[in-house]
């Protein structure tokens, strides 16, 4: 993975020590403060109408460390320990220049002002929906309009959940050479936006459905029959238009087909969209006037329901695969520390799914979500690259040398980049893990400073999801 060039590079991938017992309530969690408002239909967990919604506590790491590290609560808590070291410039791989933080915030604010001032309330939350509308074309609205009025809101939502889940799973780094030419408009798109348009056009063409009379759905049987070759055709992959990780994407969809056989979450028809019915009927969901689903409930569907799609080679505790969680040398070490205590979880792809799947449920059915502030900034190359580009983080010389040597070695492989020299590291490398933990922490800090510079207070403050959408993720 190339760390320090934010354009066209593959993303890495989805306080006090907690050696003593972590609190089993959410009172000790410290998400970005005071973002308690409704924006573009997505209402925050602590807005007045949701303030009395009880959220389940995080699992106790001392009795069930695997469950704790797989929970959304653990991401911010564990990353904060690395972030605290950064503030003291005591990291293993990066030098930290906190004098650059103000410049970083000012740069992000300039981008937000350029595109949204003074109508900051119109900034949508970060999610896949905007990628489908790349170029200002409301593709999803057009798709919804094309369906007959006999298709009710529940089924429309199920269909979009089908589409969004597959599209997000296909959304890994595309590499520098791949592009997609829209069959609808003839325009060419790249990176995440290109994969969004490609997956949408594959969805409407029935690539993911086993029923030719019902093309607008994703089901296990349809995914099972999708070969690598068919996926390559749908994504317009060729020798002259290579897509990084094509076989891996195909394998992920095959494993998704297996996961969809869990009828508790995905119903008898084995569709991702059937999670809607599970969520609405869950005991934790409140539906007196407006349905309110808790983020931990949605999180459990995604982590438990999709657990089998992730490689078994990932970090494990007590034989349980943790997914996107990795050992990090910058974690505080204690004389009697437990093995799990050096692990930092990120769950980037699951968080990206959460951010993305909320949008269709809210827009089409006015479903609200309690606990949105448990989600963190996404630790991926666009957000993390911001702090490299502005000089807040600088790779230490020994690691830079090692990374450049790895780049030159990789450049000897046919088809690999060989022009722009950047340090190269694998996903599990300690450099990358430390960098991702710092990304989570500094994005929280950045939100506070961005709201201060924009002079937004109270209900007018940007949420973390809004800042990601309009600022940190956009400035690449």
CSV table of C-alpha atoms in Angstrom, one decimal:
chain,number,residue,atom,x,y,z
A,1,UNK,CA,0.0,0.0,0.0
A,2,UNK,CA,1.4,3.4,-1.0
A,3,UNK,CA,1.1,5.7,2.0
A,4,UNK,CA,1.9,9.1,0.9
A,5,UNK,CA,0.2,9.7,-2.4
A,6,UNK,CA,-3.5,10.2,-1.9
A,7,UNK,CA,-4.6,10.1,-5.5
A,8,UNK,CA,-5.1,6.6,-7.0
A,9,UNK,CA,-3.5,4.6,-4.2
A,10,UNK,CA,-5.1,1.5,-2.6
A,11,UNK,CA,-6.6,2.0,0.8
A,12,UNK,CA,-5.4,-0.1,3.7
A,13,UNK,CA,-7.7,-3.0,4.3
A,14,UNK,CA,-13.2,-1.9,6.3
A,15,UNK,CA,-6.4,8.5,27.7
A,16,UNK,CA,-5.9,6.1,30.4
A,17,UNK,CA,-5.1,2.5,29.7
A,18,UNK,CA,-8.1,0.1,29.6
A,19,UNK,CA,-6.0,-2.6,31.4
A,20,UNK,CA,-8.4,-2.1,34.2
A,21,UNK,CA,-12.1,-2.8,33.7
A,22,UNK,CA,-13.6,-0.7,30.9
A,23,UNK,CA,-16.9,1.0,31.9
A,24,UNK,CA,-19.9,-1.0,30.9
A,25,UNK,CA,-21.9,2.2,30.1
A,26,UNK,CA,-21.6,4.7,27.3
A,27,UNK,CA,-20.9,7.5,29.8
A,28,UNK,CA,-17.1,7.1,29.5
A,29,UNK,CA,-17.1,7.1,25.7
A,30,UNK,CA,-16.0,10.5,24.3
A,31,UNK,CA,-17.3,11.0,20.8
A,32,UNK,CA,-17.1,14.4,19.2
A,33,UNK,CA,-19.2,16.7,21.4
A,34,UNK,CA,-22.5,18.5,20.8
A,35,UNK,CA,-23.4,17.3,17.3
A,36,UNK,CA,-27.0,16.8,18.3
A,37,UNK,CA,-29.1,17.7,15.4
A,38,UNK,CA,-31.0,16.5,12.4
A,39,UNK,CA,-29.4,17.0,9.1
A,40,UNK,CA,-30.7,15.9,5.7
A,41,UNK,CA,-32.9,13.3,7.3
A,42,UNK,CA,-30.3,11.7,9.5
A,43,UNK,CA,-30.9,12.4,13.1
A,44,UNK,CA,-28.2,12.2,15.6
A,45,UNK,CA,-28.3,9.9,18.6
A,46,UNK,CA,-28.5,12.5,21.3
A,47,UNK,CA,-30.9,14.9,19.6
A,48,UNK,CA,-33.8,15.8,22.0
A,49,UNK,CA,-36.3,13.2,20.5
A,50,UNK,CA,-33.7,10.4,21.0
A,51,UNK,CA,-32.2,11.5,24.2
A,52,UNK,CA,-34.0,8.8,26.2
A,53,UNK,CA,-33.1,5.9,23.9
A,54,UNK,CA,-31.0,3.4,26.0
A,55,UNK,CA,-28.0,2.0,24.2
A,56,UNK,CA,-26.5,-1.3,25.2
A,57,UNK,CA,-23.1,-1.1,27.0
A,58,UNK,CA,-19.9,-2.3,25.4
A,59,UNK,CA,-18.8,-5.8,26.1
A,60,UNK,CA,-16.4,-6.1,29.1
A,61,UNK,CA,-12.9,-6.8,27.6
A,62,UNK,CA,-11.8,-8.6,30.7
A,63,UNK,CA,-14.5,-11.3,30.3
A,64,UNK,CA,-15.0,-11.3,26.6
A,65,UNK,CA,-12.1,-9.4,24.8
A,66,UNK,CA,-13.1,-10.7,21.4
A,67,UNK,CA,-16.6,-9.3,21.6
A,68,UNK,CA,-15.2,-6.0,22.9
A,69,UNK,CA,-12.7,-5.6,20.1
A,70,UNK,CA,-15.4,-6.4,17.5
A,71,UNK,CA,-17.7,-3.8,19.0
A,72,UNK,CA,-18.1,-0.2,17.7
A,73,UNK,CA,-17.3,1.1,21.2
A,74,UNK,CA,-13.7,-0.2,21.0
A,75,UNK,CA,-12.6,1.7,17.9
A,76,UNK,CA,-12.5,5.2,19.4
A,77,UNK,CA,-11.4,3.9,22.8
A,78,UNK,CA,-8.4,2.0,21.5
A,79,UNK,CA,-7.3,4.5,18.9
A,80,UNK,CA,-7.4,7.2,21.6
A,81,UNK,CA,-4.5,5.5,23.4
A,82,UNK,CA,-2.3,5.9,20.3
A,83,UNK,CA,-3.6,9.4,19.7
A,84,UNK,CA,-2.6,10.4,23.3
A,85,UNK,CA,1.0,9.3,22.5
A,86,UNK,CA,0.9,11.4,19.4
A,87,UNK,CA,0.2,14.5,21.4
A,88,UNK,CA,3.4,13.8,23.4
A,89,UNK,CA,5.3,13.0,20.1
A,90,UNK,CA,6.1,9.5,21.4
A,91,UNK,CA,5.0,7.4,18.4
A,92,UNK,CA,7.0,4.5,17.0
A,93,UNK,CA,6.8,5.5,13.3
A,94,UNK,CA,5.7,9.2,13.0
A,95,UNK,CA,6.9,12.5,14.1
A,96,UNK,CA,4.1,14.8,15.1
A,97,UNK,CA,4.1,18.6,14.4
A,98,UNK,CA,1.1,19.9,16.3
A,99,UNK,CA,1.8,23.4,14.9
A,100,UNK,CA,0.5,22.1,11.6
A,101,UNK,CA,-2.9,21.3,13.1
A,102,UNK,CA,-4.3,24.8,12.7
A,103,UNK,CA,-3.2,24.9,9.0
A,104,UNK,CA,-4.9,21.5,8.5
A,105,UNK,CA,-8.2,22.7,9.9
A,106,UNK,CA,-8.0,25.9,8.0
A,107,UNK,CA,-7.5,24.0,4.8
A,108,UNK,CA,-10.5,21.8,5.4
A,109,UNK,CA,-12.6,24.8,6.3
A,110,UNK,CA,-11.7,26.5,3.0
A,111,UNK,CA,-13.0,23.5,1.1
A,112,UNK,CA,-16.2,23.3,3.1
A,113,UNK,CA,-16.8,27.1,2.6
A,114,UNK,CA,-16.0,26.9,-1.1
A,115,UNK,CA,-18.7,24.2,-1.7
A,116,UNK,CA,-21.4,25.0,0.9
A,117,UNK,CA,-21.1,28.4,2.5
A,118,UNK,CA,-23.3,29.6,4.1
A,119,UNK,CA,-25.7,26.7,3.8
A,120,UNK,CA,-23.8,24.2,5.9
A,121,UNK,CA,-27.0,22.5,7.0
A,122,UNK,CA,-27.3,21.1,3.5
A,123,UNK,CA,-24.2,19.0,3.8
A,124,UNK,CA,-25.2,15.4,3.6
A,125,UNK,CA,-23.7,12.8,5.9
A,126,UNK,CA,-20.9,10.7,4.5
A,127,UNK,CA,-22.2,7.7,2.7
A,128,UNK,CA,-22.4,5.8,-0.6
A,129,UNK,CA,-25.5,7.7,-1.8
A,130,UNK,CA,-23.4,10.7,-2.9
A,131,UNK,CA,-21.1,8.4,-4.9
A,132,UNK,CA,-24.0,7.1,-7.0
A,133,UNK,CA,-24.9,10.8,-7.8
A,134,UNK,CA,-21.4,11.7,-9.0
A,135,UNK,CA,-21.3,14.4,-11.6
A,136,UNK,CA,-24.5,15.9,-10.2
A,137,UNK,CA,-26.7,13.2,-11.8
A,138,UNK,CA,-29.4,12.0,-9.3
A,139,UNK,CA,-29.2,8.4,-10.4
A,140,UNK,CA,-30.9,6.9,-7.3
A,141,UNK,CA,-33.8,9.3,-7.6
A,142,UNK,CA,-34.1,8.4,-11.2
A,143,UNK,CA,-34.0,4.7,-10.3
A,144,UNK,CA,-36.7,5.1,-7.7
A,145,UNK,CA,-38.9,7.1,-10.1
A,146,UNK,CA,-38.6,4.3,-12.7
A,147,UNK,CA,-40.2,1.7,-10.4
A,148,UNK,CA,-44.0,1.4,-10.5
A,149,UNK,CA,-46.1,2.9,-7.7
A,150,UNK,CA,-47.1,-0.7,-6.7
A,151,UNK,CA,-43.6,-1.1,-5.2
A,152,UNK,CA,-44.1,0.1,-1.6
A,153,UNK,CA,-41.6,1.9,0.6
A,154,UNK,CA,-40.5,-1.3,2.3
A,155,UNK,CA,-39.5,-3.0,-0.9
A,156,UNK,CA,-37.9,0.1,-2.3
A,157,UNK,CA,-35.8,0.3,0.8
A,158,UNK,CA,-34.9,-3.4,0.6
A,159,UNK,CA,-33.8,-2.9,-3.0
A,160,UNK,CA,-31.5,0.0,-2.1
A,161,UNK,CA,-30.1,-1.9,0.8
A,162,UNK,CA,-29.3,-4.8,-1.6
A,163,UNK,CA,-27.5,-2.3,-3.9
A,164,UNK,CA,-25.7,-0.4,-1.2
A,165,UNK,CA,-24.3,-3.5,0.5
A,166,UNK,CA,-22.9,-5.0,-2.7
A,167,UNK,CA,-21.6,-1.6,-3.9
A,168,UNK,CA,-19.8,-1.0,-0.6
A,169,UNK,CA,-18.2,-4.5,-0.6
A,170,UNK,CA,-16.9,-3.8,-4.1
A,171,UNK,CA,-15.5,-0.4,-3.0
A,172,UNK,CA,-11.9,-1.1,-2.3
A,173,UNK,CA,-8.9,0.7,-3.9
A,174,UNK,CA,-9.3,0.4,-7.7
A,175,UNK,CA,-5.7,1.2,-8.5
A,176,UNK,CA,-4.3,3.9,-10.7
A,177,UNK,CA,-5.2,2.5,-14.1
A,178,UNK,CA,-8.8,1.5,-13.9
A,179,UNK,CA,-11.8,3.6,-15.1
A,180,UNK,CA,-15.4,3.0,-15.9
A,181,UNK,CA,-17.4,4.4,-18.8
A,182,UNK,CA,-21.0,4.8,-17.9
A,183,UNK,CA,-23.3,3.0,-20.3
A,184,UNK,CA,-26.0,5.6,-19.5
A,185,UNK,CA,-24.1,8.8,-20.1
A,186,UNK,CA,-20.8,7.8,-21.7
A,187,UNK,CA,-18.8,9.7,-19.1
A,188,UNK,CA,-15.7,8.2,-17.5
A,189,UNK,CA,-15.4,7.7,-13.7
A,190,UNK,CA,-12.6,6.4,-11.5
A,191,UNK,CA,-11.9,5.3,-8.0
A,192,UNK,CA,-14.7,4.9,-5.5
A,193,UNK,CA,-17.1,6.9,-7.6
A,194,UNK,CA,-16.4,4.8,-10.7
A,195,UNK,CA,-17.1,1.6,-8.7
A,196,UNK,CA,-20.4,3.1,-7.5
A,197,UNK,CA,-21.6,3.9,-11.0
A,198,UNK,CA,-20.4,0.5,-12.2
A,199,UNK,CA,-22.2,-1.4,-9.4
A,200,UNK,CA,-25.4,0.6,-10.0
A,201,UNK,CA,-25.4,-0.2,-13.7
A,202,UNK,CA,-24.7,-3.9,-12.9
A,203,UNK,CA,-27.5,-3.9,-10.4
A,204,UNK,CA,-30.0,-2.5,-12.8
A,205,UNK,CA,-28.9,-5.1,-15.4
A,206,UNK,CA,-29.6,-7.9,-13.0
A,207,UNK,CA,-26.1,-9.1,-12.5
A,208,UNK,CA,-26.7,-9.9,-8.8
A,209,UNK,CA,-30.2,-11.5,-9.1
A,210,UNK,CA,-31.0,-15.1,-9.9
A,211,UNK,CA,-34.5,-14.1,-11.1
A,212,UNK,CA,-34.6,-12.6,-14.5
A,213,UNK,CA,-38.0,-11.2,-13.8
A,214,UNK,CA,-36.7,-9.4,-10.7
A,215,UNK,CA,-33.4,-7.8,-11.7
A,216,UNK,CA,-33.5,-5.1,-9.0
A,217,UNK,CA,-32.3,-7.2,-6.2
A,218,UNK,CA,-29.3,-9.1,-4.8
A,219,UNK,CA,-29.7,-12.6,-3.6
A,220,UNK,CA,-27.5,-15.5,-2.7
A,221,UNK,CA,-28.3,-17.5,-5.8
A,222,UNK,CA,-27.4,-14.6,-8.0
A,223,UNK,CA,-24.1,-14.0,-6.3
A,224,UNK,CA,-23.3,-17.7,-6.5
A,225,UNK,CA,-23.5,-17.8,-10.2
A,226,UNK,CA,-21.5,-14.6,-10.7
A,227,UNK,CA,-18.0,-15.6,-11.9
A,228,UNK,CA,-14.8,-13.7,-12.0
A,229,UNK,CA,-15.2,-13.3,-15.7
A,230,UNK,CA,-18.7,-11.9,-15.5
A,231,UNK,CA,-17.6,-9.5,-12.8
A,232,UNK,CA,-14.8,-8.4,-15.1
A,233,UNK,CA,-17.3,-7.7,-17.9
A,234,UNK,CA,-19.6,-5.8,-15.6
A,235,UNK,CA,-16.7,-3.7,-14.3
A,236,UNK,CA,-15.2,-3.3,-17.8
A,237,UNK,CA,-11.9,-4.9,-16.7
A,238,UNK,CA,-9.4,-5.7,-19.4
A,239,UNK,CA,-5.6,-5.9,-20.0
A,240,UNK,CA,-5.7,-2.2,-20.8
A,241,UNK,CA,-8.1,-1.4,-18.0
A,242,UNK,CA,-6.9,-3.4,-15.0
A,243,UNK,CA,-8.7,-3.3,-11.7
A,244,UNK,CA,-6.7,-4.1,-8.6
A,245,UNK,CA,-8.0,-7.1,-6.6
A,246,UNK,CA,-10.6,-8.3,-9.1
A,247,UNK,CA,-10.4,-11.9,-7.9
A,248,UNK,CA,-10.6,-10.8,-4.2
A,249,UNK,CA,-13.8,-8.9,-5.0
A,250,UNK,CA,-15.3,-11.9,-6.7
A,251,UNK,CA,-14.4,-14.0,-3.7
A,252,UNK,CA,-15.9,-11.6,-1.3
A,253,UNK,CA,-19.3,-11.7,-3.2
A,254,UNK,CA,-19.1,-15.5,-3.1
A,255,UNK,CA,-18.7,-15.5,0.6
A,256,UNK,CA,-21.5,-12.9,0.9
A,257,UNK,CA,-23.7,-15.5,-0.9
A,258,UNK,CA,-22.9,-17.9,1.9
A,259,UNK,CA,-23.6,-15.4,4.6
A,260,UNK,CA,-27.0,-14.5,3.1
A,261,UNK,CA,-28.2,-18.0,3.9
A,262,UNK,CA,-28.6,-16.8,7.5
A,263,UNK,CA,-32.4,-16.5,7.4
A,264,UNK,CA,-32.6,-14.7,10.8
A,265,UNK,CA,-31.0,-11.6,9.3
A,266,UNK,CA,-31.6,-12.0,5.6
A,267,UNK,CA,-34.9,-13.9,5.3
A,268,UNK,CA,-36.0,-16.8,3.3
A,269,UNK,CA,-35.2,-15.0,0.0
A,270,UNK,CA,-31.6,-14.5,1.2
A,271,UNK,CA,-31.3,-10.8,0.3
A,272,UNK,CA,-29.3,-8.2,2.2
A,273,UNK,CA,-32.3,-5.9,2.1
A,274,UNK,CA,-34.3,-8.2,4.4
A,275,UNK,CA,-32.2,-6.9,7.3
A,276,UNK,CA,-34.8,-4.1,7.2
A,277,UNK,CA,-37.4,-6.5,8.5
A,278,UNK,CA,-35.1,-7.8,11.2
A,279,UNK,CA,-34.2,-4.3,12.4
A,280,UNK,CA,-37.7,-3.1,12.5
A,281,UNK,CA,-38.9,-6.1,14.5
A,282,UNK,CA,-35.9,-6.1,16.9
A,283,UNK,CA,-36.8,-5.6,20.6
A,284,UNK,CA,-34.5,-2.6,20.8
A,285,UNK,CA,-36.2,-0.8,18.0
A,286,UNK,CA,-38.7,1.9,19.1
A,287,UNK,CA,-41.6,2.6,16.8
A,288,UNK,CA,-44.2,4.7,18.7
A,289,UNK,CA,-44.3,7.4,16.0
A,290,UNK,CA,-41.0,7.2,14.1
A,291,UNK,CA,-39.0,4.0,14.0
A,292,UNK,CA,-35.7,4.4,16.0
A,293,UNK,CA,-33.0,1.7,15.5
A,294,UNK,CA,-29.9,1.7,17.6
A,295,UNK,CA,-26.5,1.7,16.0
A,296,UNK,CA,-25.4,-1.3,18.1
A,297,UNK,CA,-28.3,-3.3,16.7
A,298,UNK,CA,-27.4,-2.4,13.1
A,299,UNK,CA,-23.7,-3.1,14.0
A,300,UNK,CA,-24.6,-6.6,15.3
A,301,UNK,CA,-26.4,-7.4,12.0
A,302,UNK,CA,-23.3,-6.4,10.0
A,303,UNK,CA,-20.6,-7.9,12.3
A,304,UNK,CA,-22.4,-11.2,13.1
A,305,UNK,CA,-24.4,-11.6,9.9
A,306,UNK,CA,-21.4,-10.9,7.7
A,307,UNK,CA,-18.7,-12.4,9.9
A,308,UNK,CA,-18.0,-15.3,7.5
A,309,UNK,CA,-17.1,-13.1,4.5
A,310,UNK,CA,-13.8,-11.8,6.1
A,311,UNK,CA,-10.6,-13.8,5.7
A,312,UNK,CA,-9.9,-16.2,8.5
A,313,UNK,CA,-6.3,-15.1,8.5
A,314,UNK,CA,-7.2,-11.8,10.2
A,315,UNK,CA,-6.1,-11.1,13.8
A,316,UNK,CA,-7.7,-13.5,16.3
A,317,UNK,CA,-8.4,-13.7,20.0
A,318,UNK,CA,-9.4,-17.0,21.5
A,319,UNK,CA,-9.8,-18.4,18.0
A,320,UNK,CA,-12.3,-15.7,17.0
A,321,UNK,CA,-11.4,-13.6,14.0
A,322,UNK,CA,-11.6,-9.9,14.8
A,323,UNK,CA,-11.8,-8.6,11.2
A,324,UNK,CA,-10.2,-5.2,10.7
A,325,UNK,CA,-8.2,-5.1,13.9
A,326,UNK,CA,-4.4,-5.3,14.2
A,327,UNK,CA,-1.6,-5.3,16.8
A,328,UNK,CA,0.1,-2.0,17.2
A,329,UNK,CA,3.4,-1.4,19.0
A,330,UNK,CA,2.3,2.1,20.1
A,331,UNK,CA,-0.3,0.7,22.4
A,332,UNK,CA,0.6,1.2,26.1
A,333,UNK,CA,2.3,-1.8,27.5
A,334,UNK,CA,1.7,-2.9,31.1
A,335,UNK,CA,3.7,-5.5,33.1
A,336,UNK,CA,0.7,-7.8,33.2
A,337,UNK,CA,-1.0,-6.8,30.0
A,338,UNK,CA,-3.3,-9.3,28.3
A,339,UNK,CA,-2.6,-10.4,24.7
A,340,UNK,CA,-5.6,-8.4,23.4
A,341,UNK,CA,-4.4,-5.1,24.8
A,342,UNK,CA,-2.0,-4.4,22.0
A,343,UNK,CA,-4.8,-4.6,19.3
A,344,UNK,CA,-6.4,-1.6,17.7
A,345,UNK,CA,-9.7,-2.3,15.9
A,346,UNK,CA,-10.9,-0.1,13.0
A,347,UNK,CA,-13.7,-2.0,11.3
A,348,UNK,CA,-13.6,0.6,8.5
A,349,UNK,CA,-15.7,-1.3,6.0
A,350,UNK,CA,-18.4,-2.1,8.6
A,351,UNK,CA,-18.5,1.6,9.6
A,352,UNK,CA,-18.7,2.5,5.9
A,353,UNK,CA,-21.6,0.2,5.6
A,354,UNK,CA,-23.3,1.7,8.6
A,355,UNK,CA,-22.9,5.3,7.3
A,356,UNK,CA,-24.2,4.1,3.9
A,357,UNK,CA,-27.1,1.9,4.8
A,358,UNK,CA,-28.7,4.5,7.1
A,359,UNK,CA,-29.4,6.8,4.2
A,360,UNK,CA,-31.9,4.8,2.3
A,361,UNK,CA,-33.7,3.7,5.5
A,362,UNK,CA,-34.0,7.3,6.6
A,363,UNK,CA,-34.8,8.9,3.2
A,364,UNK,CA,-37.5,6.4,2.2
A,365,UNK,CA,-39.0,5.3,5.6
A,366,UNK,CA,-38.0,8.1,8.0
A,367,UNK,CA,-36.2,5.7,10.2
A,368,UNK,CA,-34.0,7.4,12.8
A,369,UNK,CA,-30.8,6.0,14.4
A,370,UNK,CA,-29.7,6.3,18.0
A,371,UNK,CA,-26.0,6.1,18.8
A,372,UNK,CA,-24.7,7.6,15.5
A,373,UNK,CA,-21.9,9.3,17.5
A,374,UNK,CA,-20.4,6.0,18.3
A,375,UNK,CA,-19.2,5.8,14.7
A,376,UNK,CA,-15.7,7.3,14.0
A,377,UNK,CA,-14.0,8.9,11.1
A,378,UNK,CA,-13.0,6.3,8.6
A,379,UNK,CA,-9.3,5.4,8.8
A,380,UNK,CA,-8.5,5.2,5.1
A,381,UNK,CA,-6.1,6.8,2.7
A,382,UNK,CA,-8.1,9.9,1.8
A,383,UNK,CA,-8.7,10.9,5.4
A,384,UNK,CA,-5.4,9.7,6.7
A,385,UNK,CA,-3.5,11.3,3.8
A,386,UNK,CA,-4.7,14.7,4.8
A,387,UNK,CA,-2.5,14.6,7.9
A,388,UNK,CA,0.5,13.5,5.9
A,389,UNK,CA,0.0,16.1,3.1
A,390,UNK,CA,-0.3,19.0,5.6
A,391,UNK,CA,2.8,18.0,7.6
A,392,UNK,CA,1.0,17.1,10.8
A,393,UNK,CA,2.5,13.6,10.5
A,394,UNK,CA,5.9,12.8,9.0
A,395,UNK,CA,7.2,9.3,8.6
A,396,UNK,CA,10.4,8.7,10.6
A,397,UNK,CA,13.5,8.3,8.4
A,398,UNK,CA,14.1,4.6,9.1
A,399,UNK,CA,10.5,3.7,8.2
A,400,UNK,CA,10.7,6.0,5.1
A,401,UNK,CA,13.8,4.2,3.9
A,402,UNK,CA,12.2,0.8,4.5
A,403,UNK,CA,9.1,1.8,2.7
A,404,UNK,CA,10.9,3.2,-0.3
A,405,UNK,CA,13.0,0.0,-0.6
A,406,UNK,CA,9.7,-2.0,-0.6
A,407,UNK,CA,8.4,0.3,-3.3
A,408,UNK,CA,11.4,-0.3,-5.6
A,409,UNK,CA,11.2,-4.1,-5.0
A,410,UNK,CA,7.4,-4.0,-5.9
A,411,UNK,CA,8.1,-1.9,-8.9
A,412,UNK,CA,10.0,-4.8,-10.5
A,413,UNK,CA,6.8,-6.8,-10.7
A,414,UNK,CA,5.1,-6.4,-14.0
A,415,UNK,CA,2.2,-4.1,-14.0
A,416,UNK,CA,3.0,-2.4,-10.7
A,417,UNK,CA,3.6,1.4,-10.4
A,418,UNK,CA,7.2,2.5,-11.1
A,419,UNK,CA,7.0,6.2,-11.6
A,420,UNK,CA,6.0,8.1,-8.5
A,421,UNK,CA,8.2,6.8,-5.7
A,422,UNK,CA,6.3,6.6,-2.4
A,423,UNK,CA,6.9,4.4,0.7
A,424,UNK,CA,5.1,1.1,0.4
A,425,UNK,CA,3.7,-1.0,3.3
A,426,UNK,CA,1.3,-3.9,3.7
A,427,UNK,CA,-2.0,-3.5,5.5
A,428,UNK,CA,-0.8,-5.2,8.7
A,429,UNK,CA,2.5,-3.3,8.9
A,430,UNK,CA,2.9,-1.4,12.2
A,431,UNK,CA,3.3,1.8,10.2
A,432,UNK,CA,-0.1,1.5,8.7
A,433,UNK,CA,-1.8,0.5,11.9
A,434,UNK,CA,-0.3,3.4,13.8
A,435,UNK,CA,-1.3,5.8,11.0
A,436,UNK,CA,-4.9,4.6,10.9
A,437,UNK,CA,-5.3,4.9,14.7
A,438,UNK,CA,-4.0,8.5,14.4
A,439,UNK,CA,-6.5,9.2,11.7
A,440,UNK,CA,-9.4,8.2,13.9
A,441,UNK,CA,-8.1,10.5,16.8
A,442,UNK,CA,-7.1,13.5,14.7
A,443,UNK,CA,-10.5,13.5,12.8
A,444,UNK,CA,-12.2,13.9,16.2
A,445,UNK,CA,-10.0,16.8,17.0
A,446,UNK,CA,-10.4,18.3,13.5
A,447,UNK,CA,-14.2,18.3,13.9
A,448,UNK,CA,-14.0,20.5,17.0
A,449,UNK,CA,-11.7,23.0,15.3
A,450,UNK,CA,-13.7,23.0,12.1
A,451,UNK,CA,-16.9,23.9,13.9
A,452,UNK,CA,-15.0,26.6,15.8
A,453,UNK,CA,-13.6,28.2,12.7
A,454,UNK,CA,-17.0,28.0,10.9
A,455,UNK,CA,-18.5,29.6,14.0
A,456,UNK,CA,-21.2,26.9,14.3
A,457,UNK,CA,-22.6,26.2,17.7
A,458,UNK,CA,-25.3,24.0,19.2
A,459,UNK,CA,-27.7,22.5,16.7
A,460,UNK,CA,-25.9,24.2,13.8
A,461,UNK,CA,-22.6,22.3,14.4
A,462,UNK,CA,-21.4,19.9,11.7
A,463,UNK,CA,-21.5,16.3,12.6
A,464,UNK,CA,-18.5,14.1,12.0
A,465,UNK,CA,-20.2,12.5,9.1
A,466,UNK,CA,-20.8,15.9,7.5
A,467,UNK,CA,-17.2,17.0,8.0
A,468,UNK,CA,-16.0,13.7,6.4
A,469,UNK,CA,-18.3,14.3,3.4
A,470,UNK,CA,-17.6,18.0,2.8
A,471,UNK,CA,-14.0,18.2,4.1
A,472,UNK,CA,-11.5,15.6,5.0
A,473,UNK,CA,-12.5,12.9,2.5
A,474,UNK,CA,-13.1,15.5,-0.2
A,475,UNK,CA,-9.7,17.3,-0.2
A,476,UNK,CA,-7.8,14.6,-2.0
